[in-house]
Amino acid sequence: MKKDQALEALTQSLGSDSVVSADNIPSQYNTDRTSNRSGYCDMLIIPSSAEEVAKALSICNRFLIPVTPRGAGTGVTGGAIPVCGGAVLSLEKLNRIIEIDEENLIATVEPCVTTGALQKLVLAKGLFYPPDPASLEECSIGGNVAESAGGMRAVKYGTTKDYLLGCEFVTPEGKIMQTGGKFVKNATGYNMAGILVGSEGTLAVITKLIMRLIPAPTEMRDILFSFPDLESAAKAVHCITRSRVVPTAIEFMEADAVRFVAKHHQIGIPFPDAGAQLLVQIDGTASAELDSQEKAIIQAVGSNATDHIIAINDDDRTRLWSARRGIRTAIEKESPVFLAEDCVVPRAAIPLFVTEVKGFLTSQGLRSVIFGHAGDGNVHIDALRDALSDEEWDQIVPVLRKGIYQIAFRHEGTISGEHGIGCVRRDYMDLAFSSDELDLMRRIKTAFDPNGILNPGKVI
Amino acid sequence: MKKDQALEALTQSLGSDSVVSADNIPSQYNTDRTSNRSGYCDMLIIPSSAEEVAKALSICNRFLIPVTPRGAGTGVTGGAIPVCGGAVLSLEKLNRIIEIDEENLIATVEPCVTTGALQKLVLAKGLFYPPDPASLEECSIGGNVAESAGGMRAVKYGTTKDYLLGCEFVTPEGKIMQTGGKFVKNATGYNMAGILVGSEGTLAVITKLIMRLIPAPTEMRDILFSFPDLESAAKAVHCITRSRVVPTAIEFMEADAVRFVAKHHQIGIPFPDAGAQLLVQIDGTASAELDSQEKAIIQAVGSNATDHIIAINDDDRTRLWSARRGIRTAIEKESPVFLAEDCVVPRAAIPLFVTEVKGFLTSQGLRSVIFGHAGDGNVHIDALRDALSDEEWDQIVPVLRKGIYQIAFRHEGTISGEHGIGCVRRDYMDLAFSSDELDLMRRIKTAFDPNGILNPGKVI
C-alpha cells in the first residue's frame, strides 16, 4: 500500500525519531482548538529543518499522501485538523529565534516560535512586535501568518500580514524557496509572501519568517467606558474616529457579554450592569502625548457614556481587562459547546450588524454573546448550544453560519476577520465569492500544489 | 488577420470612440518615463468602465492579442511600454474618486486617480494617504499598486502595499472579480490583493481600489544635516535607529549628488560642500512630541554631523528639500541618458553597499550619483552615459546592471525597492531567483492568464 511505502520512505529519509505511525500518535495531533471537531491521520512527521520538510513533502507528493501542516494547534476553524487522513506535518521542532536584528529592526524566526515569547524577547530590547491574537502565549508565529491572524491592536498597528517582510517556504513538491528579505520595500518579482499570508497551509509550508519590528511604545493607558446601550457605544466609536485620535485598541462588549462575565467572574468586574462597554487603549512614548490623547477621547465620547475608569498601572489595567478577557471562559461555563464566528464589517456598520445578528440568533431560539474589535470592524459572535442535542445542533449550525454571513455581506462585510476558513467554513465560500473567483483561487492552489496534497479539505 | 478581426470586434463592442488603430495612436502610448526606450502597438483601447475592460480583455484573449495596460505612464522600468505589439489598454478614463469614507477611513478610487490629487483631497478632511512616490503629482494610484511603489515616507508609514485593503480586478479572460473590502482585517480566502500588488499588470487589470487612510499628522519638521563623509552619515542613521525615534523620512545624498545639484541649482543649496547630507523629516500631532523627537534625533546624530538646519515652515522646508528634489534635473543636465537603478538592502548595509557600487562604477569609467532612502534601505544609483556612443552604452548597461545587482545580493539586498522589473530588468530575474522560484511565478502567471496575453515581456 502506498501509505506503508510512504511511511517506510519517510522513516528511511528522516530517521525513526521523526516519523510516528498511526497507533502511536498522541490524540492532540488530530485536533486543534475548534469546538467539537477532530480528524484522523495515518502518520505524524516531525522534521527538524527546512531540508527535512522538503524531503517529507517530496515523498508525500510522490505517494500522493495528504499532508496537514501544524503549528501550535491553537486555530479555531480546523486548519490543523487532518480531515483526509494521510500525514500530519508538525513544525514543533522549528522553534528557534534565529536573529533579532536591532540595527535593521527585524526578527528572523522559525515558524513554531510562540508569538508571546517573541514579543517578550524584543520588548526587552525596546522593540515591539504588535500583532496580539488572543492565544498569543501559546500560538505560533507561523500559524499566525498562515491564518492571517489579527488581534486587538489592529486599529493602530495592523495585523500579522503587515509585519511579514519575507520568508523561506517549501512547496508541496519539496522545493525550498525564498521571498522578500530584510527590507521594507520590495518591487522585485511577484509578492509571494502576500499570497502565502492567510493561505492556511494550503499552498506551501513556511519554514522561516522575516518579521518587521518597530520601536516599543513606552507608555500605555486604558480607559473603560460604560454605556446605557450599544447605540451609545457605537456613537462614541464614531466620535473617537472623528477626533482623529488612533487608539491602539477599541474593544466592545454588548450587554449579554458583560452579564455573562459578571455572573462567572470570581471577584467581580467594573460596570457589571452596563448596557455596553468600550475598552479603549492608547499608547505612545511621552506622557504629554497620552494626556492629550486621553483628553481627546474622553471629550469625544462625552455624554454617550455614563461613566469611565482610567488605568495607568498594570494592576488597574488587569482589572479593566478582566471582563473582556473573561468572556470565553464565562461562555464555556454556560455552554461547553458553542459556535464562534468572527465576521468583519466596515467599522461604521458594527451597531446595525450586531443588532441584526443578535435578533437573528434570538429568533433561532439561541442565547448569544457578541463582542470584539470596534476599531477594525471585527465582530466575535458566540452562539450557545445550551440544551440542544447533537442532532439538533448539527442541523442548526449551517443555518446559523449562513444567516450570520449573509447579514455580514449585506453590510459590505465578509466571513472572517482573523480566524480563517479552515474546514468548518469551507462550504460557505461560495456565499462570499463567485464561481469565477473560486476557480481562480483553485488555479493558484494548483500552481503551488499540482497534486493537491497540501492541507486538503481547507479553504477551497 | 486576427489583428484586424480583433480591432473590428473591439470597435463593435466598445464603440469607435474607445478604440484607436495604429496610425492614429499618439506616440506617448508607446513609451513611459524609462530612459531611452519605446515600443510599438497595433491598437489603443480606452475603456470607460470595468465592464468595458472586461469586454476588451475578453476579445483580446479570444484573438490572442497582447495587451499592455497603462496608467499615467510614469514608470521607469518600461512596465507600460508595449514590447510585443498588440493593444495598449489605457485606463485614463477610469479616474474617478468614488468615495472618501471618513467614517471608515477609506478611499475607494478608480486606478487613474492621481496619487497627489487623492492626497490633497483627503488632507482637506484631516486624513492622510502616506505613500509618496517622487512622481506623485502625475502618477496614478493604480500604477502605484501595480509597481508596489514606495516613496520617502516608507520608514514610518510603509509603502503602497500597506494601504491596499481590496480591489476590483479584471482577469485576462475578461472576468470581473472582487477581493477584500472596507476593512483592515480579513482572513477569508486567498489574499488576492497581496499577489496583485507589484505584479506590474501581468496578472490582471485593476479597475477599482479600496485604500486605507489614516488621520493626518498636523505638525511636521525637517532637519538637514551636513557630514564630512558618507561613513559619518551612516553612523548617524545607526544612532537615530538606536534612539528608537521613527522619522517619517531619512534621505541621504553622497558627495557627488550634492555637488551635481550645487552646480546646476539656480539659487544655491545649503551645505554645497558636504561630503554627505541627511535630510530627516518628523511628523506628529503635537509640538511637544516633535520637540522631543527633534531633540532625540539631534542628540543621536551628535558630532557625526558638522552642522544642521531645522525647517518648521513651508518656505524653509522647500529650501531644505531643494537639493534632494533637484538631483534628477541636475543629472539630466549633465547627461541626458543615464542608468537609474533602485536596489534595496538591509538599511545597515547601505554605507558598504554605496561604497562598493561607487567603486564598481568608477572602475567602469563612469560618473555616478547615489542617493535615496537611508531609513528603508532603498538606494538610487544613477550612472551617467556622458560621452559614450549608443553602441558602447548598450554594451555596458548589462554589465553595470549585473555588477550592481550582485553587490546588492552580497549585502542581502535585491534588484528593486520601488521601481519594479518591467522589461528593462527582466533578463536579470535569474540572478535574484532560482529556476524553481521563477517556475512558480510562471505558474501563478498562467493561473491568471492562461494564454499569456497580459503585459507580455514584463517581470518574468
Short mmCIF file of N, CA, C and O in Angstrom, two decimals, chain A residues 102-105 125-127 147-148 151 154 159 173 175 177-178 182-183 185-188 190-192 194 202-203 215 238 241-242 244 246 344 346-348 373 376 378 412 414 416-418 420 433 436-437 440-441 443-444 447-448 450, chain B residues 102-105 125-127 147-148 151 154 159 173 175 177-178 182-183 185-188 190-192 194 202-203 215 238 241-242 244 246 344 346-348 373 376 378 412 414 416-418 420 433 436-437 440-441 443-444 447-448 450:
data_model
loop_
_atom_site.label_atom_id
_atom_site.label_comp_id
_atom_site.label_asym_id
_atom_site.label_seq_id
_atom_site.Cartn_x
_atom_site.Cartn_y
_atom_site.Cartn_z
N GLU A 102 18.71 44.30 15.68
CA GLU A 102 18.30 45.60 16.22
C GLU A 102 18.64 46.74 15.29
O GLU A 102 18.03 47.81 15.33
N GLU A 103 19.66 46.51 14.48
CA GLU A 103 20.12 47.52 13.54
C GLU A 103 19.07 47.76 12.46
O GLU A 103 18.79 48.89 12.07
N ASN A 104 18.51 46.66 11.96
CA ASN A 104 17.53 46.74 10.88
C ASN A 104 16.09 46.59 11.35
O ASN A 104 15.17 46.59 10.55
N LEU A 105 15.90 46.46 12.67
CA LEU A 105 14.57 46.29 13.26
C LEU A 105 13.82 45.10 12.62
O LEU A 105 12.71 45.25 12.09
N LYS A 125 14.45 44.58 24.44
CA LYS A 125 15.41 45.40 23.69
C LYS A 125 14.77 46.71 23.23
O LYS A 125 15.30 47.39 22.35
N GLY A 126 13.61 47.04 23.80
CA GLY A 126 12.94 48.28 23.43
C GLY A 126 12.21 48.20 22.10
O GLY A 126 11.86 49.22 21.51
N LEU A 127 11.97 46.97 21.63
CA LEU A 127 11.31 46.80 20.33
C LEU A 127 9.93 46.16 20.52
O LEU A 127 9.60 45.64 21.57
N GLU A 147 -2.79 31.90 9.07
CA GLU A 147 -4.20 32.25 9.24
C GLU A 147 -4.46 33.74 9.06
O GLU A 147 -5.59 34.19 9.22
N SER A 148 -3.42 34.53 8.78
CA SER A 148 -3.57 35.99 8.70
C SER A 148 -4.18 36.51 10.00
O SER A 148 -5.16 37.26 10.00
N GLY A 151 -5.90 40.44 16.01
CA GLY A 151 -5.70 40.78 17.40
C GLY A 151 -6.34 42.11 17.70
O GLY A 151 -7.03 42.69 16.85
N ALA A 154 -5.01 45.89 16.02
CA ALA A 154 -5.03 46.10 14.56
C ALA A 154 -5.43 47.52 14.19
O ALA A 154 -5.03 48.03 13.15
N THR A 159 -2.28 43.99 11.16
CA THR A 159 -2.30 42.58 11.54
C THR A 159 -0.98 41.91 11.13
O THR A 159 -0.07 42.56 10.62
N GLU A 173 5.85 20.14 -3.67
CA GLU A 173 6.74 19.28 -4.46
C GLU A 173 8.13 19.17 -3.84
O GLU A 173 9.03 18.56 -4.42
N LYS A 175 10.33 21.75 -2.97
CA LYS A 175 11.35 22.75 -3.34
C LYS A 175 11.41 23.83 -2.25
O LYS A 175 10.37 24.37 -1.87
N MET A 177 12.17 27.52 -1.19
CA MET A 177 12.21 28.82 -1.89
C MET A 177 12.30 29.97 -0.91
O MET A 177 11.98 29.83 0.27
N GLN A 178 12.72 31.12 -1.41
CA GLN A 178 12.83 32.34 -0.61
C GLN A 178 11.99 33.43 -1.25
O GLN A 178 11.92 33.50 -2.48
N LYS A 182 15.29 41.27 4.31
CA LYS A 182 15.38 42.17 5.45
C LYS A 182 15.24 43.64 5.03
O LYS A 182 16.13 44.45 5.26
N PHE A 183 14.15 43.92 4.34
CA PHE A 183 13.89 45.30 3.91
C PHE A 183 12.38 45.50 3.78
O PHE A 183 11.63 44.57 3.50
N LYS A 185 10.88 47.75 1.69
CA LYS A 185 10.46 48.00 0.30
C LYS A 185 10.93 46.86 -0.58
O LYS A 185 12.06 46.39 -0.45
N ASN A 186 10.10 46.46 -1.52
CA ASN A 186 10.50 45.42 -2.44
C ASN A 186 9.59 45.45 -3.65
O ASN A 186 8.37 45.43 -3.52
N ALA A 187 10.16 45.54 -4.82
CA ALA A 187 9.38 45.53 -6.06
C ALA A 187 10.07 44.61 -7.06
O ALA A 187 10.24 44.95 -8.22
N THR A 188 10.49 43.44 -6.56
CA THR A 188 11.29 42.51 -7.37
C THR A 188 10.54 41.19 -7.52
O THR A 188 10.57 40.33 -6.64
N TYR A 190 7.03 38.69 -8.18
CA TYR A 190 5.73 38.62 -7.52
C TYR A 190 5.88 38.57 -6.00
O TYR A 190 6.83 37.99 -5.47
N ASN A 191 4.90 39.17 -5.33
CA ASN A 191 4.87 39.26 -3.87
C ASN A 191 4.38 37.93 -3.27
O ASN A 191 3.24 37.82 -2.84
N MET A 192 5.24 36.92 -3.28
CA MET A 192 4.83 35.59 -2.84
C MET A 192 4.40 35.59 -1.38
O MET A 192 3.48 34.87 -0.98
N GLY A 194 2.81 37.81 0.03
CA GLY A 194 1.45 38.34 0.03
C GLY A 194 0.40 37.28 -0.20
O GLY A 194 -0.69 37.34 0.39
N THR A 202 -2.28 25.76 2.75
CA THR A 202 -2.73 25.00 1.59
C THR A 202 -1.80 25.18 0.39
O THR A 202 -1.93 24.45 -0.60
N LEU A 203 -0.89 26.16 0.45
CA LEU A 203 -0.04 26.44 -0.72
C LEU A 203 1.40 25.99 -0.52
O LEU A 203 2.05 25.53 -1.45
N PRO A 215 9.94 50.34 17.09
CA PRO A 215 10.29 50.73 18.46
C PRO A 215 9.08 50.58 19.38
O PRO A 215 7.95 50.86 18.97
N HIS A 238 -17.80 56.31 16.78
CA HIS A 238 -17.88 57.28 15.69
C HIS A 238 -17.17 58.59 16.08
O HIS A 238 -16.37 59.14 15.32
N THR A 241 -13.37 58.25 16.21
CA THR A 241 -12.83 58.26 14.85
C THR A 241 -12.75 59.70 14.32
O THR A 241 -11.75 60.11 13.76
N ARG A 242 -13.83 60.43 14.55
CA ARG A 242 -13.88 61.82 14.09
C ARG A 242 -12.83 62.70 14.76
O ARG A 242 -12.41 63.70 14.21
N ARG A 244 -9.94 62.00 15.24
CA ARG A 244 -8.65 61.76 14.57
C ARG A 244 -7.57 61.23 15.50
O ARG A 244 -6.39 61.28 15.17
N VAL A 246 -5.97 57.88 17.03
CA VAL A 246 -6.00 56.45 16.72
C VAL A 246 -5.60 55.66 17.97
O VAL A 246 -4.43 55.56 18.30
N VAL A 344 -16.19 40.22 9.71
CA VAL A 344 -15.67 41.58 9.70
C VAL A 344 -16.58 42.42 8.82
O VAL A 344 -17.09 41.95 7.79
N PRO A 346 -17.31 46.88 7.66
CA PRO A 346 -16.79 48.24 7.83
C PRO A 346 -17.16 48.74 9.23
O PRO A 346 -18.30 48.51 9.67
N ARG A 347 -16.22 49.38 9.92
CA ARG A 347 -16.47 49.60 11.36
C ARG A 347 -17.75 50.37 11.64
O ARG A 347 -18.39 50.13 12.66
N ALA A 348 -18.12 51.28 10.73
CA ALA A 348 -19.33 52.06 10.95
C ALA A 348 -20.59 51.19 10.90
O ALA A 348 -21.64 51.59 11.38
N HIS A 373 -13.77 43.82 18.17
CA HIS A 373 -12.85 44.90 17.90
C HIS A 373 -13.58 46.03 17.16
O HIS A 373 -13.64 46.04 15.93
N ASP A 376 -11.69 48.00 14.30
CA ASP A 376 -11.35 47.46 12.98
C ASP A 376 -12.49 46.66 12.35
O ASP A 376 -12.30 46.03 11.31
N ASN A 378 -14.06 43.97 13.32
CA ASN A 378 -14.03 42.51 13.50
C ASN A 378 -14.91 42.14 14.72
O ASN A 378 -14.60 42.50 15.84
N GLU A 412 -21.63 44.95 3.67
CA GLU A 412 -20.32 45.06 2.99
C GLU A 412 -19.20 44.38 3.77
O GLU A 412 -18.04 44.79 3.68
N THR A 414 -17.52 40.46 5.45
CA THR A 414 -17.28 39.11 4.96
C THR A 414 -17.14 38.12 6.12
O THR A 414 -17.30 38.48 7.29
N SER A 416 -14.73 36.11 7.64
CA SER A 416 -13.76 36.03 8.74
C SER A 416 -12.77 37.18 8.74
O SER A 416 -12.17 37.51 7.71
N GLY A 417 -12.56 37.75 9.91
CA GLY A 417 -11.58 38.82 10.05
C GLY A 417 -10.21 38.32 10.46
O GLY A 417 -9.18 38.88 10.08
N GLU A 418 -10.18 37.22 11.25
CA GLU A 418 -8.88 36.78 11.75
C GLU A 418 -8.77 35.29 12.01
O GLU A 418 -7.68 34.79 12.25
N GLY A 420 -9.93 32.75 9.90
CA GLY A 420 -9.77 31.96 8.68
C GLY A 420 -10.99 31.10 8.36
O GLY A 420 -12.03 31.16 9.02
N PHE A 433 -17.79 34.36 -2.52
CA PHE A 433 -17.08 34.52 -3.78
C PHE A 433 -17.89 33.94 -4.94
O PHE A 433 -18.63 32.97 -4.77
N ASP A 436 -16.28 32.15 -10.54
CA ASP A 436 -15.04 32.56 -11.23
C ASP A 436 -13.94 32.85 -10.22
O ASP A 436 -12.78 32.49 -10.42
N GLU A 437 -14.31 33.55 -9.14
CA GLU A 437 -13.31 33.90 -8.12
C GLU A 437 -12.77 32.64 -7.45
O GLU A 437 -11.56 32.50 -7.23
N LEU A 440 -10.39 30.87 -9.77
CA LEU A 440 -9.06 31.48 -9.80
C LEU A 440 -8.25 31.04 -8.57
O LEU A 440 -7.06 30.74 -8.68
N MET A 441 -8.90 31.01 -7.40
CA MET A 441 -8.20 30.53 -6.20
C MET A 441 -7.74 29.08 -6.38
O MET A 441 -6.64 28.72 -6.00
N ARG A 443 -7.02 27.64 -9.18
CA ARG A 443 -5.89 27.62 -10.12
C ARG A 443 -4.59 28.01 -9.40
O ARG A 443 -3.53 27.47 -9.71
N ILE A 444 -4.69 28.98 -8.47
CA ILE A 444 -3.49 29.37 -7.71
C ILE A 444 -3.05 28.20 -6.83
O ILE A 444 -1.86 27.88 -6.74
N ALA A 447 -1.21 25.87 -8.97
CA ALA A 447 0.12 26.38 -9.34
C ALA A 447 1.15 25.99 -8.27
O ALA A 447 2.28 25.62 -8.58
N PHE A 448 0.74 26.05 -7.00
CA PHE A 448 1.64 25.68 -5.91
C PHE A 448 1.66 24.17 -5.70
O PHE A 448 2.69 23.61 -5.33
N PRO A 450 0.31 20.98 -7.51
CA PRO A 450 -0.36 20.31 -8.64
C PRO A 450 -1.11 19.04 -8.24
O PRO A 450 -2.15 18.73 -8.82
N GLU B 102 -15.15 58.90 5.43
CA GLU B 102 -14.48 59.44 6.62
C GLU B 102 -14.78 58.61 7.86
O GLU B 102 -14.02 58.60 8.81
N GLU B 103 -15.93 57.96 7.82
CA GLU B 103 -16.36 57.14 8.95
C GLU B 103 -15.45 55.92 9.10
O GLU B 103 -15.06 55.55 10.20
N ASN B 104 -15.14 55.31 7.97
CA ASN B 104 -14.32 54.09 7.99
C ASN B 104 -12.87 54.34 7.61
O ASN B 104 -12.08 53.39 7.55
N LEU B 105 -12.51 55.60 7.36
CA LEU B 105 -11.15 55.98 6.97
C LEU B 105 -10.68 55.19 5.74
O LEU B 105 -9.66 54.52 5.76
N LYS B 125 -9.70 66.94 4.56
CA LYS B 125 -10.62 66.37 5.55
C LYS B 125 -9.87 65.89 6.79
O LYS B 125 -10.40 65.11 7.59
N GLY B 126 -8.61 66.27 6.90
CA GLY B 126 -7.81 65.86 8.06
C GLY B 126 -7.30 64.43 7.96
O GLY B 126 -6.89 63.83 8.95
N LEU B 127 -7.33 63.88 6.74
CA LEU B 127 -6.88 62.49 6.57
C LEU B 127 -5.61 62.44 5.72
O LEU B 127 -5.22 63.41 5.08
N GLU B 147 3.07 48.61 -9.44
CA GLU B 147 4.53 48.60 -9.31
C GLU B 147 4.98 48.45 -7.85
O GLU B 147 6.18 48.44 -7.59
N SER B 148 4.04 48.34 -6.91
CA SER B 148 4.39 48.30 -5.48
C SER B 148 5.25 49.52 -5.14
O SER B 148 6.32 49.40 -4.53
N GLY B 151 8.38 55.34 -1.88
CA GLY B 151 8.44 56.77 -1.62
C GLY B 151 9.30 57.02 -0.41
O GLY B 151 9.94 56.11 0.12
N ALA B 154 8.32 55.73 3.62
CA ALA B 154 8.17 54.31 3.92
C ALA B 154 8.73 53.93 5.29
O ALA B 154 8.26 52.98 5.92
N THR B 159 4.67 51.25 2.44
CA THR B 159 4.53 51.58 1.02
C THR B 159 3.09 51.33 0.57
O THR B 159 2.23 50.98 1.39
N GLU B 173 -8.98 36.82 -18.99
CA GLU B 173 -10.09 36.15 -19.68
C GLU B 173 -11.39 36.96 -19.64
O GLU B 173 -12.43 36.49 -20.08
N LYS B 175 -13.01 38.26 -16.82
CA LYS B 175 -13.91 38.09 -15.67
C LYS B 175 -13.66 39.22 -14.67
O LYS B 175 -12.50 39.45 -14.28
N MET B 177 -13.68 40.53 -10.96
CA MET B 177 -13.62 39.91 -9.64
C MET B 177 -13.39 40.95 -8.55
O MET B 177 -12.94 42.06 -8.82
N GLN B 178 -13.71 40.55 -7.32
CA GLN B 178 -13.52 41.42 -6.16
C GLN B 178 -12.63 40.69 -5.16
O GLN B 178 -12.71 39.48 -5.02
N LYS B 182 -13.89 47.02 2.68
CA LYS B 182 -13.68 48.21 3.51
C LYS B 182 -13.38 47.84 4.95
O LYS B 182 -14.09 48.24 5.89
N PHE B 183 -12.38 47.01 5.14
CA PHE B 183 -11.98 46.61 6.49
C PHE B 183 -10.49 46.25 6.50
O PHE B 183 -9.94 45.80 5.49
N LYS B 185 -8.96 44.04 8.64
CA LYS B 185 -8.73 42.62 8.89
C LYS B 185 -9.49 41.78 7.89
O LYS B 185 -10.64 42.06 7.58
N ASN B 186 -8.86 40.70 7.44
CA ASN B 186 -9.55 39.81 6.52
C ASN B 186 -8.82 38.48 6.50
O ASN B 186 -7.61 38.43 6.30
N ALA B 187 -9.54 37.41 6.76
CA ALA B 187 -8.95 36.07 6.70
C ALA B 187 -9.92 35.15 5.97
O ALA B 187 -10.20 34.05 6.39
N THR B 188 -10.43 35.66 4.82
CA THR B 188 -11.45 34.94 4.08
C THR B 188 -10.95 34.62 2.68
O THR B 188 -10.98 35.46 1.79
N TYR B 190 -7.97 33.33 -0.23
CA TYR B 190 -6.62 33.79 -0.55
C TYR B 190 -6.56 35.32 -0.67
O TYR B 190 -7.49 35.96 -1.13
N ASN B 191 -5.43 35.86 -0.26
CA ASN B 191 -5.17 37.29 -0.26
C ASN B 191 -4.79 37.75 -1.68
O ASN B 191 -3.64 38.01 -1.97
N MET B 192 -5.80 37.83 -2.55
CA MET B 192 -5.53 38.14 -3.95
C MET B 192 -4.90 39.52 -4.11
O MET B 192 -4.05 39.72 -4.98
N GLY B 194 -2.80 40.77 -2.22
CA GLY B 194 -1.39 40.57 -1.90
C GLY B 194 -0.55 40.15 -3.09
O GLY B 194 0.60 40.57 -3.22
N THR B 202 0.75 42.20 -15.02
CA THR B 202 0.91 40.94 -15.77
C THR B 202 -0.14 39.90 -15.39
O THR B 202 -0.26 38.88 -16.05
N LEU B 203 -0.88 40.14 -14.28
CA LEU B 203 -1.83 39.13 -13.81
C LEU B 203 -3.29 39.53 -14.06
O LEU B 203 -4.12 38.68 -14.36
N PRO B 215 -5.48 59.22 10.08
CA PRO B 215 -5.57 60.64 10.43
C PRO B 215 -4.26 61.36 10.05
O PRO B 215 -3.18 60.80 10.19
N HIS B 238 22.50 55.00 12.04
CA HIS B 238 22.59 53.95 13.06
C HIS B 238 22.14 54.50 14.42
O HIS B 238 21.34 53.88 15.13
N THR B 241 18.39 55.18 14.62
CA THR B 241 17.67 53.91 14.80
C THR B 241 17.74 53.48 16.26
O THR B 241 16.73 53.10 16.86
N ARG B 242 18.94 53.55 16.83
CA ARG B 242 19.12 53.15 18.23
C ARG B 242 18.33 54.03 19.20
O ARG B 242 18.00 53.60 20.30
N ARG B 244 15.45 54.91 18.89
CA ARG B 244 14.06 54.43 18.88
C ARG B 244 13.06 55.50 18.44
O ARG B 244 11.86 55.34 18.66
N VAL B 246 11.20 57.10 15.27
CA VAL B 246 10.97 56.73 13.87
C VAL B 246 10.64 57.98 13.07
O VAL B 246 9.53 58.48 13.12
N VAL B 344 17.50 47.58 -3.19
CA VAL B 344 17.19 47.70 -1.76
C VAL B 344 18.09 46.73 -1.01
O VAL B 344 18.37 45.62 -1.48
N PRO B 346 19.33 45.66 3.36
CA PRO B 346 19.05 45.97 4.76
C PRO B 346 19.69 47.31 5.10
O PRO B 346 20.83 47.57 4.69
N ARG B 347 18.99 48.17 5.84
CA ARG B 347 19.45 49.56 5.93
C ARG B 347 20.86 49.69 6.49
O ARG B 347 21.61 50.58 6.10
N ALA B 348 21.23 48.76 7.38
CA ALA B 348 22.57 48.83 7.97
C ALA B 348 23.65 48.57 6.93
O ALA B 348 24.82 48.90 7.15
N HIS B 373 16.90 56.45 0.18
CA HIS B 373 16.12 56.36 1.40
C HIS B 373 16.90 55.58 2.44
O HIS B 373 16.81 54.36 2.51
N ASP B 376 14.96 53.11 4.86
CA ASP B 376 14.36 51.84 4.45
C ASP B 376 15.26 51.02 3.53
O ASP B 376 14.83 50.00 2.99
N ASN B 378 16.52 51.63 0.60
CA ASN B 378 16.30 51.76 -0.83
C ASN B 378 17.26 52.80 -1.41
O ASN B 378 17.18 53.98 -1.08
N GLU B 412 22.71 41.01 1.09
CA GLU B 412 21.35 40.53 1.42
C GLU B 412 20.25 41.43 0.86
O GLU B 412 19.17 41.53 1.44
N THR B 414 18.24 43.20 -2.86
CA THR B 414 17.73 42.69 -4.13
C THR B 414 17.61 43.81 -5.17
O THR B 414 17.99 44.97 -4.90
N SER B 416 15.17 45.59 -6.90
CA SER B 416 14.37 46.81 -6.91
C SER B 416 13.56 47.01 -5.64
O SER B 416 12.89 46.09 -5.17
N GLY B 417 13.62 48.22 -5.11
CA GLY B 417 12.83 48.56 -3.93
C GLY B 417 11.48 49.13 -4.26
O GLY B 417 10.51 48.93 -3.55
N GLU B 418 11.39 49.88 -5.40
CA GLU B 418 10.13 50.56 -5.67
C GLU B 418 9.83 50.77 -7.15
O GLU B 418 8.72 51.14 -7.49
N GLY B 420 10.30 48.40 -9.69
CA GLY B 420 9.84 47.20 -10.37
C GLY B 420 10.85 46.65 -11.38
O GLY B 420 11.97 47.16 -11.52
N PHE B 433 16.46 35.02 -8.44
CA PHE B 433 15.61 33.88 -8.10
C PHE B 433 16.15 32.59 -8.71
O PHE B 433 16.75 32.61 -9.79
N ASP B 436 13.51 27.22 -9.88
CA ASP B 436 12.26 26.75 -9.26
C ASP B 436 11.37 27.93 -8.87
O ASP B 436 10.15 27.88 -9.04
N GLU B 437 11.99 28.96 -8.31
CA GLU B 437 11.21 30.14 -7.89
C GLU B 437 10.59 30.83 -9.10
O GLU B 437 9.41 31.22 -9.07
N LEU B 440 7.67 28.81 -10.35
CA LEU B 440 6.44 29.01 -9.56
C LEU B 440 5.77 30.33 -9.94
O LEU B 440 4.54 30.40 -10.08
N MET B 441 6.57 31.39 -10.16
CA MET B 441 5.98 32.66 -10.60
C MET B 441 5.28 32.48 -11.95
O MET B 441 4.20 33.02 -12.18
N ARG B 443 3.96 29.77 -13.08
CA ARG B 443 2.70 29.03 -12.88
C ARG B 443 1.60 29.95 -12.37
O ARG B 443 0.43 29.79 -12.73
N ILE B 444 1.98 30.87 -11.49
CA ILE B 444 0.98 31.82 -10.98
C ILE B 444 0.49 32.71 -12.12
O ILE B 444 -0.71 32.96 -12.27
N ALA B 447 -1.96 30.77 -14.01
CA ALA B 447 -3.24 30.64 -13.30
C ALA B 447 -4.15 31.83 -13.62
O ALA B 447 -5.35 31.68 -13.81
N PHE B 448 -3.57 33.02 -13.70
CA PHE B 448 -4.35 34.22 -14.00
C PHE B 448 -4.57 34.38 -15.51
O PHE B 448 -5.60 34.85 -15.94
N PRO B 450 -3.98 32.24 -18.74
CA PRO B 450 -3.59 31.00 -19.42
C PRO B 450 -2.98 31.22 -20.80
O PRO B 450 -2.09 30.49 -21.21
#
